[in-house]
Amino acid sequence: MRQAKFKSKSIHSHVRHSARAVGGSKEASAAELDPVIHERMRLGIISALAVRDVLTFSELKRLLEATDGNLSVHARKLEEANYVVCAKSFAGRVPRTEYRITSPGRRALERYLDQMEQIIRQTRGD
Amino acid sequence: MQQCRNPRRRKPLHAHSNAEEQAPTTPSREVLDQLQFIRHTMESATSFTAVPGWGTVILGLTALTAAFFARTVDSQVTWVLLWLGEAVLAGVISLIAMVKKTGSLAKLAASIPARKCALSLVPPLAAGAVLTLVMMEQHLYAVLPGLWLMLYGVAVITSGAFSVRVVPVMGICFAVFGTVALAMPAHWANGIMAAGFGGLHVVFGLLIARRHGG
């Protein structure tokens, strides 16, 4: 019961599935975690792209140990939020899909990290 | 347009192991878990990819040339100096090739995986330098090819931990070849050096060039 009480106050309760949170201001509180980034697979994609200029679909798939379908669904979500851009080309006859992080995507990750820090501070009662 | 399946049913962030599942979950624990995931992903994504394929092929070709000239050398000390010169040349070629692949020296120096690679390369090579002096003093020149190949292999294995998969595999091949070479007769020295530093570099250089570029 007690555990359930803890869970009810978990980090998920901070996520608001609202458009406001997605494009929120820099001062957004911990209660407005970006639901686009908060999902594990999407967080993995955006974190990897934050440290690499460009990553191919295959590289992301290997890095995140994801299936084709799962990765493409989450990558599309990030594209729709304008957090990543996708470029499709051919290397010989082989199709090549490359992803890059956008400025809004980088800002969203920075904001998310700030909010994480804020949650820790709030929890510790600083 | 495809949508995510019910986001409420996603796996909780803390659900990595049974032990963790049983522990009470607080926001701060989940946040730390999330931050750890971000860090791990970033570290995994930043493997050192500036390993030069064609640069490695050139290393192999210079080693083959050095092995050719080493056959004509009479003095053992000159033989060692010739190979040490080749090692310095190889270092310079590697650096130039990596800078060319990365774009600039500043970019290469700023790369965390590149720094990790370089730092993990140094200890086995330093051990090799010290052991070379000891072996020369003891007149144990016959063991030098095996020793060099083995320690170079160890250096490549350790630095390869921060690079693409083919690099540690190359290191293993060098280390195994070096270990086998330790049991070979002294007059095979140039052949061993040519096959090891020449042949293995050319083969793996071509492989790296094909998979990861110049």
Tab-separated table of C-alpha atoms in Angstrom:
chain	number	residue	atom	x	y	z
A	1	MET	CA	0.000	0.000	0.000
A	2	ARG	CA	2.769	2.300	0.990
A	3	GLN	CA	4.615	1.473	-2.168
A	4	ALA	CA	1.519	2.280	-4.182
A	5	LYS	CA	1.388	5.632	-2.427
A	6	PHE	CA	4.970	6.323	-3.438
A	7	LYS	CA	4.233	5.354	-7.019
A	8	SER	CA	1.274	7.639	-7.149
A	9	LYS	CA	3.710	10.467	-6.508
A	10	SER	CA	6.212	9.197	-9.044
A	11	ILE	CA	7.840	11.230	-11.768
A	12	HIS	CA	5.065	10.246	-14.170
A	13	SER	CA	2.707	12.461	-12.255
A	14	HIS	CA	4.825	15.390	-13.390
A	15	VAL	CA	4.175	14.684	-17.032
A	16	ARG	CA	1.332	16.651	-18.512
A	17	HIS	CA	0.268	15.566	-21.937
A	18	SER	CA	-0.428	19.049	-23.077
A	19	ALA	CA	0.759	21.082	-26.004
A	20	ARG	CA	1.841	23.758	-23.540
A	21	ALA	CA	4.414	21.443	-22.028
A	22	VAL	CA	5.874	20.529	-25.418
A	23	GLY	CA	6.678	24.050	-26.409
A	24	GLY	CA	6.813	25.440	-22.893
A	25	SER	CA	8.941	28.293	-21.658
A	26	LYS	CA	12.386	27.865	-20.188
A	27	GLU	CA	10.981	28.527	-16.756
A	28	ALA	CA	8.582	25.600	-17.040
A	29	SER	CA	8.220	23.924	-13.690
A	30	ALA	CA	8.947	20.330	-12.860
A	31	ALA	CA	5.222	19.692	-13.138
A	32	GLU	CA	5.409	20.239	-16.893
A	33	LEU	CA	7.851	17.618	-18.080
A	34	ASP	CA	7.860	17.375	-21.836
A	35	PRO	CA	5.956	14.170	-22.700
A	36	VAL	CA	7.651	13.995	-26.094
A	37	ILE	CA	11.100	13.642	-24.555
A	38	HIS	CA	10.099	11.869	-21.363
A	39	GLU	CA	9.442	8.554	-23.110
A	40	ARG	CA	12.515	6.293	-22.835
A	41	MET	CA	13.049	5.512	-26.498
A	42	ARG	CA	12.605	9.126	-27.565
A	43	LEU	CA	14.851	10.293	-24.724
A	44	GLY	CA	17.481	7.842	-25.980
A	45	ILE	CA	17.216	9.121	-29.548
A	46	ILE	CA	17.491	12.772	-28.555
A	47	SER	CA	20.327	12.121	-26.054
A	48	ALA	CA	22.349	10.246	-28.670
A	49	LEU	CA	21.784	12.955	-31.268
A	50	ALA	CA	22.799	15.627	-28.766
A	51	VAL	CA	26.369	14.276	-28.765
A	52	ARG	CA	26.616	13.170	-32.393
A	53	ASP	CA	26.075	15.417	-35.406
A	54	VAL	CA	24.261	12.737	-37.310
A	55	LEU	CA	23.177	9.166	-36.672
A	56	THR	CA	21.733	6.730	-39.173
A	57	PHE	CA	18.638	4.656	-38.496
A	58	SER	CA	20.816	1.522	-38.221
A	59	GLU	CA	23.198	3.177	-35.758
A	60	LEU	CA	20.312	4.328	-33.566
A	61	LYS	CA	18.704	0.909	-33.770
A	62	ARG	CA	21.938	-0.775	-32.629
A	63	LEU	CA	22.606	1.829	-29.947
A	64	LEU	CA	19.138	1.676	-28.405
A	65	GLU	CA	18.601	-2.032	-29.091
A	66	ALA	CA	15.276	-1.187	-30.689
A	67	THR	CA	13.201	-2.849	-33.354
A	68	ASP	CA	12.643	-1.143	-36.721
A	69	GLY	CA	8.979	-0.453	-35.991
A	70	ASN	CA	9.513	0.856	-32.480
A	71	LEU	CA	12.349	3.155	-33.501
A	72	SER	CA	10.562	4.567	-36.538
A	73	VAL	CA	7.395	5.306	-34.518
A	74	HIS	CA	9.327	7.208	-31.850
A	75	ALA	CA	11.584	8.966	-34.364
A	76	ARG	CA	8.464	10.163	-36.187
A	77	LYS	CA	7.062	11.549	-32.928
A	78	LEU	CA	10.251	13.550	-32.478
A	79	GLU	CA	10.071	14.736	-36.084
A	80	GLU	CA	6.482	15.881	-35.584
A	81	ALA	CA	7.593	17.890	-32.536
A	82	ASN	CA	10.385	19.366	-34.712
A	83	TYR	CA	13.006	18.000	-32.320
A	84	VAL	CA	14.824	16.007	-34.995
A	85	VAL	CA	15.064	16.161	-38.762
A	86	CYS	CA	15.278	13.151	-40.981
A	87	ALA	CA	17.082	12.959	-44.334
A	88	LYS	CA	16.630	9.999	-46.648
A	89	SER	CA	19.167	9.147	-49.326
A	90	PHE	CA	20.760	6.198	-51.092
A	91	ALA	CA	24.267	4.850	-50.506
A	92	GLY	CA	24.589	2.992	-53.791
A	93	ARG	CA	21.373	0.999	-53.883
A	94	VAL	CA	20.968	0.868	-50.119
A	95	PRO	CA	18.520	3.371	-48.598
A	96	ARG	CA	20.044	5.473	-45.841
A	97	THR	CA	18.056	7.381	-43.226
A	98	GLU	CA	19.915	9.981	-41.191
A	99	TYR	CA	18.711	11.896	-38.161
A	100	ARG	CA	19.929	15.199	-36.772
A	101	ILE	CA	18.853	17.106	-33.687
A	102	THR	CA	17.302	20.558	-34.269
A	103	SER	CA	17.758	23.684	-32.144
A	104	PRO	CA	14.301	23.256	-30.548
A	105	GLY	CA	15.221	19.620	-29.834
A	106	ARG	CA	18.469	20.611	-28.140
A	107	ARG	CA	16.666	23.280	-26.116
A	108	ALA	CA	13.989	20.770	-25.126
A	109	LEU	CA	16.636	18.346	-23.838
A	110	GLU	CA	18.358	21.124	-21.876
A	111	ARG	CA	15.010	22.179	-20.398
A	112	TYR	CA	14.241	18.566	-19.518
A	113	LEU	CA	17.583	18.198	-17.722
A	114	ASP	CA	16.930	21.443	-15.819
A	115	GLN	CA	13.526	20.120	-14.764
A	116	MET	CA	15.087	16.839	-13.619
A	117	GLU	CA	17.495	18.817	-11.463
A	118	GLN	CA	14.582	20.810	-10.099
A	119	ILE	CA	12.675	17.648	-9.157
A	120	ILE	CA	15.707	16.335	-7.282
A	121	ARG	CA	15.994	19.630	-5.400
A	122	GLN	CA	12.285	19.612	-4.565
A	123	THR	CA	12.429	16.011	-3.363
A	124	ARG	CA	15.393	16.729	-1.132
A	125	GLY	CA	13.650	19.792	0.196
A	126	ASP	CA	16.365	22.259	-0.852
B	1	MET	CA	0.051	8.708	-38.995
B	2	GLN	CA	1.216	6.180	-36.474
B	3	GLN	CA	0.677	6.991	-32.854
B	4	CYS	CA	2.321	5.649	-29.737
B	5	ARG	CA	0.425	2.923	-28.039
B	6	ASN	CA	-1.190	3.887	-24.791
B	7	PRO	CA	1.514	5.922	-23.041
B	8	ARG	CA	0.002	5.114	-19.647
B	9	ARG	CA	0.952	1.459	-20.162
B	10	ARG	CA	4.605	2.101	-20.750
B	11	LYS	CA	7.191	0.341	-18.648
B	12	PRO	CA	7.942	2.312	-15.476
B	13	LEU	CA	11.334	3.979	-15.491
B	14	HIS	CA	12.468	2.145	-12.424
B	15	ALA	CA	11.529	-1.300	-13.727
B	16	HIS	CA	15.002	-2.533	-14.642
B	17	SER	CA	15.471	-5.377	-12.228
B	18	ASN	CA	13.431	-7.268	-9.714
B	19	ALA	CA	15.383	-5.717	-6.866
B	20	GLU	CA	14.659	-2.262	-8.151
B	21	GLU	CA	10.996	-3.076	-8.737
B	22	GLN	CA	10.582	-4.078	-5.115
B	23	ALA	CA	12.187	-0.927	-3.757
B	24	PRO	CA	9.963	2.030	-2.972
B	25	THR	CA	10.016	4.432	-5.891
B	26	THR	CA	10.489	8.095	-5.226
B	27	PRO	CA	10.570	10.834	-7.838
B	28	SER	CA	14.215	11.516	-7.093
B	29	ARG	CA	15.152	7.858	-7.633
B	30	GLU	CA	13.326	7.794	-10.942
B	31	VAL	CA	14.954	11.038	-11.961
B	32	LEU	CA	18.397	9.658	-11.143
B	33	ASP	CA	17.536	6.551	-13.134
B	34	GLN	CA	16.470	8.717	-16.055
B	35	LEU	CA	19.651	10.815	-15.836
B	36	GLN	CA	21.760	7.676	-15.707
B	37	PHE	CA	20.025	6.462	-18.864
B	38	ILE	CA	20.781	9.769	-20.636
B	39	ARG	CA	24.431	9.591	-19.580
B	40	HIS	CA	24.778	5.958	-20.659
B	41	THR	CA	23.187	6.679	-24.045
B	42	MET	CA	25.416	9.693	-24.644
B	43	GLU	CA	28.553	7.745	-23.704
B	44	SER	CA	27.565	4.844	-25.941
B	45	ALA	CA	26.831	7.196	-28.831
B	46	THR	CA	30.203	8.897	-28.624
B	47	SER	CA	32.417	6.006	-29.611
B	48	PHE	CA	35.608	7.100	-31.319
B	49	THR	CA	34.892	6.843	-35.046
B	50	ALA	CA	37.862	8.823	-36.331
B	51	VAL	CA	39.889	5.627	-36.768
B	52	PRO	CA	41.548	6.147	-40.143
B	53	GLY	CA	41.019	3.283	-42.580
B	54	TRP	CA	43.411	4.368	-45.330
B	55	GLY	CA	45.780	5.768	-42.696
B	56	THR	CA	45.991	2.278	-41.183
B	57	VAL	CA	46.695	0.824	-44.645
B	58	ILE	CA	49.571	3.314	-45.029
B	59	LEU	CA	50.909	2.209	-41.607
B	60	GLY	CA	50.964	-1.333	-42.951
B	61	LEU	CA	52.779	-0.292	-46.122
B	62	THR	CA	55.454	1.658	-44.213
B	63	ALA	CA	55.912	-1.369	-41.920
B	64	LEU	CA	56.394	-3.605	-44.987
B	65	THR	CA	58.981	-1.130	-46.312
B	66	ALA	CA	60.736	-1.065	-42.933
B	67	ALA	CA	60.786	-4.889	-42.882
B	68	PHE	CA	62.391	-4.869	-46.341
B	69	PHE	CA	65.181	-2.511	-45.204
B	70	ALA	CA	65.563	-4.322	-41.872
B	71	ARG	CA	66.723	-7.431	-43.761
B	72	THR	CA	69.842	-5.577	-44.897
B	73	VAL	CA	70.778	-4.316	-41.421
B	74	ASP	CA	73.643	-6.166	-39.687
B	75	SER	CA	73.688	-4.541	-36.269
B	76	GLN	CA	70.915	-5.491	-33.849
B	77	VAL	CA	70.909	-2.035	-32.292
B	78	THR	CA	70.435	-0.462	-35.743
B	79	TRP	CA	67.640	-2.948	-36.368
B	80	VAL	CA	65.860	-1.792	-33.186
B	81	LEU	CA	66.444	1.876	-34.071
B	82	LEU	CA	65.022	1.313	-37.549
B	83	TRP	CA	61.828	-0.132	-36.099
B	84	LEU	CA	61.613	2.595	-33.471
B	85	GLY	CA	61.872	5.131	-36.303
B	86	GLU	CA	59.072	3.286	-38.072
B	87	ALA	CA	57.003	3.473	-34.845
B	88	VAL	CA	57.467	7.261	-34.682
B	89	LEU	CA	56.565	7.572	-38.377
B	90	ALA	CA	53.465	5.412	-37.752
B	91	GLY	CA	52.426	7.703	-34.890
B	92	VAL	CA	52.749	10.789	-37.088
B	93	ILE	CA	50.824	9.151	-39.965
B	94	SER	CA	48.033	8.064	-37.562
B	95	LEU	CA	47.717	11.563	-36.124
B	96	ILE	CA	47.584	13.206	-39.577
B	97	ALA	CA	45.024	10.652	-40.807
B	98	MET	CA	42.826	11.134	-37.707
B	99	VAL	CA	42.971	14.925	-37.989
B	100	LYS	CA	42.042	14.641	-41.672
B	101	LYS	CA	39.108	12.372	-40.856
B	102	THR	CA	37.878	14.468	-37.928
B	103	GLY	CA	38.246	17.800	-39.726
B	104	SER	CA	40.659	19.606	-37.406
B	105	LEU	CA	43.135	18.983	-34.603
B	106	ALA	CA	41.011	21.060	-32.214
B	107	LYS	CA	37.958	18.931	-32.964
B	108	LEU	CA	39.967	15.737	-32.410
B	109	ALA	CA	41.437	17.039	-29.136
B	110	ALA	CA	37.982	18.082	-27.910
B	111	SER	CA	36.508	14.650	-28.541
B	112	ILE	CA	36.020	12.768	-25.246
B	113	PRO	CA	36.239	9.283	-26.794
B	114	ALA	CA	39.394	10.345	-28.694
B	115	ARG	CA	40.996	11.437	-25.429
B	116	LYS	CA	39.952	8.205	-23.722
B	117	CYS	CA	41.366	6.252	-26.654
B	118	ALA	CA	44.692	8.086	-26.495
B	119	LEU	CA	44.986	7.722	-22.717
B	120	SER	CA	44.311	3.997	-22.779
B	121	LEU	CA	46.804	3.555	-25.607
B	122	VAL	CA	49.700	5.041	-23.638
B	123	PRO	CA	50.272	2.588	-20.698
B	124	PRO	CA	50.877	-0.592	-22.777
B	125	LEU	CA	53.087	1.360	-25.213
B	126	ALA	CA	55.068	2.866	-22.325
B	127	ALA	CA	55.488	-0.633	-20.868
B	128	GLY	CA	56.716	-1.740	-24.301
B	129	ALA	CA	59.313	1.052	-24.376
B	130	VAL	CA	60.657	0.111	-20.921
B	131	LEU	CA	60.748	-3.604	-21.728
B	132	THR	CA	62.545	-2.862	-25.015
B	133	LEU	CA	65.371	-1.176	-23.093
B	134	VAL	CA	65.522	-4.098	-20.644
B	135	MET	CA	65.594	-6.665	-23.464
B	136	MET	CA	68.298	-4.714	-25.302
B	137	GLU	CA	70.416	-4.618	-22.184
B	138	GLN	CA	69.959	-8.372	-21.743
B	139	HIS	CA	70.661	-8.929	-25.489
B	140	LEU	CA	67.295	-10.653	-25.856
B	141	TYR	CA	66.586	-9.211	-29.311
B	142	ALA	CA	64.760	-12.327	-30.484
B	143	VAL	CA	61.763	-11.674	-28.232
B	144	LEU	CA	61.301	-8.062	-29.363
B	145	PRO	CA	58.991	-8.697	-32.387
B	146	GLY	CA	56.618	-10.830	-30.301
B	147	LEU	CA	56.768	-8.412	-27.379
B	148	TRP	CA	56.061	-5.364	-29.556
B	149	LEU	CA	53.201	-7.045	-31.399
B	150	MET	CA	51.661	-8.314	-28.177
B	151	LEU	CA	51.853	-4.980	-26.325
B	152	TYR	CA	50.677	-3.042	-29.375
B	153	GLY	CA	47.762	-5.466	-29.542
B	154	VAL	CA	46.977	-4.861	-25.857
B	155	ALA	CA	47.118	-1.090	-26.455
B	156	VAL	CA	44.712	-1.388	-29.378
B	157	ILE	CA	42.357	-3.617	-27.358
B	158	THR	CA	42.204	-1.166	-24.436
B	159	SER	CA	41.789	1.915	-26.613
B	160	GLY	CA	39.363	0.013	-28.831
B	161	ALA	CA	36.941	-0.151	-25.921
B	162	PHE	CA	36.020	3.446	-26.826
B	163	SER	CA	35.947	2.892	-30.549
B	164	VAL	CA	34.186	0.927	-33.250
B	165	ARG	CA	34.054	-2.849	-32.833
B	166	VAL	CA	36.643	-3.670	-35.481
B	167	VAL	CA	39.396	-1.874	-33.503
B	168	PRO	CA	39.473	-4.214	-30.461
B	169	VAL	CA	39.193	-7.168	-32.852
B	170	MET	CA	42.343	-5.880	-34.603
B	171	GLY	CA	44.001	-5.580	-31.180
B	172	ILE	CA	43.145	-9.192	-30.326
B	173	CYS	CA	44.694	-10.354	-33.616
B	174	PHE	CA	47.893	-8.408	-32.874
B	175	ALA	CA	48.070	-9.749	-29.295
B	176	VAL	CA	47.512	-13.366	-30.388
B	177	PHE	CA	50.001	-13.036	-33.246
B	178	GLY	CA	52.537	-11.476	-30.876
B	179	THR	CA	52.103	-14.280	-28.355
B	180	VAL	CA	52.658	-16.897	-31.075
B	181	ALA	CA	55.654	-14.905	-32.387
B	182	LEU	CA	57.362	-15.148	-28.990
B	183	ALA	CA	57.904	-18.833	-29.695
B	184	MET	CA	59.322	-18.253	-33.200
B	185	PRO	CA	63.043	-18.469	-34.056
B	186	ALA	CA	65.098	-15.236	-34.100
B	187	HIS	CA	65.791	-15.290	-37.847
B	188	TRP	CA	62.037	-14.990	-38.526
B	189	ALA	CA	61.991	-11.541	-36.913
B	190	ASN	CA	61.592	-9.516	-40.115
B	191	GLY	CA	58.967	-11.878	-41.508
B	192	ILE	CA	57.007	-11.647	-38.242
B	193	MET	CA	57.221	-7.844	-38.233
B	194	ALA	CA	56.154	-7.670	-41.890
B	195	ALA	CA	53.219	-10.042	-41.367
B	196	GLY	CA	52.161	-8.387	-38.104
B	197	PHE	CA	52.650	-4.648	-38.424
B	198	GLY	CA	52.460	-4.796	-42.220
B	199	GLY	CA	49.878	-7.455	-43.061
B	200	LEU	CA	47.448	-6.983	-40.172
B	201	HIS	CA	47.436	-3.188	-40.602
B	202	VAL	CA	46.730	-3.463	-44.333
B	203	VAL	CA	43.921	-6.019	-43.850
B	204	PHE	CA	42.208	-4.177	-40.980
B	205	GLY	CA	42.833	-0.786	-42.610
B	206	LEU	CA	40.936	-1.912	-45.706
B	207	LEU	CA	38.173	-3.282	-43.496
B	208	ILE	CA	37.916	0.000	-41.528
B	209	ALA	CA	38.050	2.089	-44.742
B	210	ARG	CA	35.213	0.038	-46.208
B	211	ARG	CA	32.985	0.165	-43.121
B	212	HIS	CA	33.867	3.479	-41.491
B	213	GLY	CA	35.650	5.510	-44.145
B	214	GLY	CA	39.157	6.954	-44.619
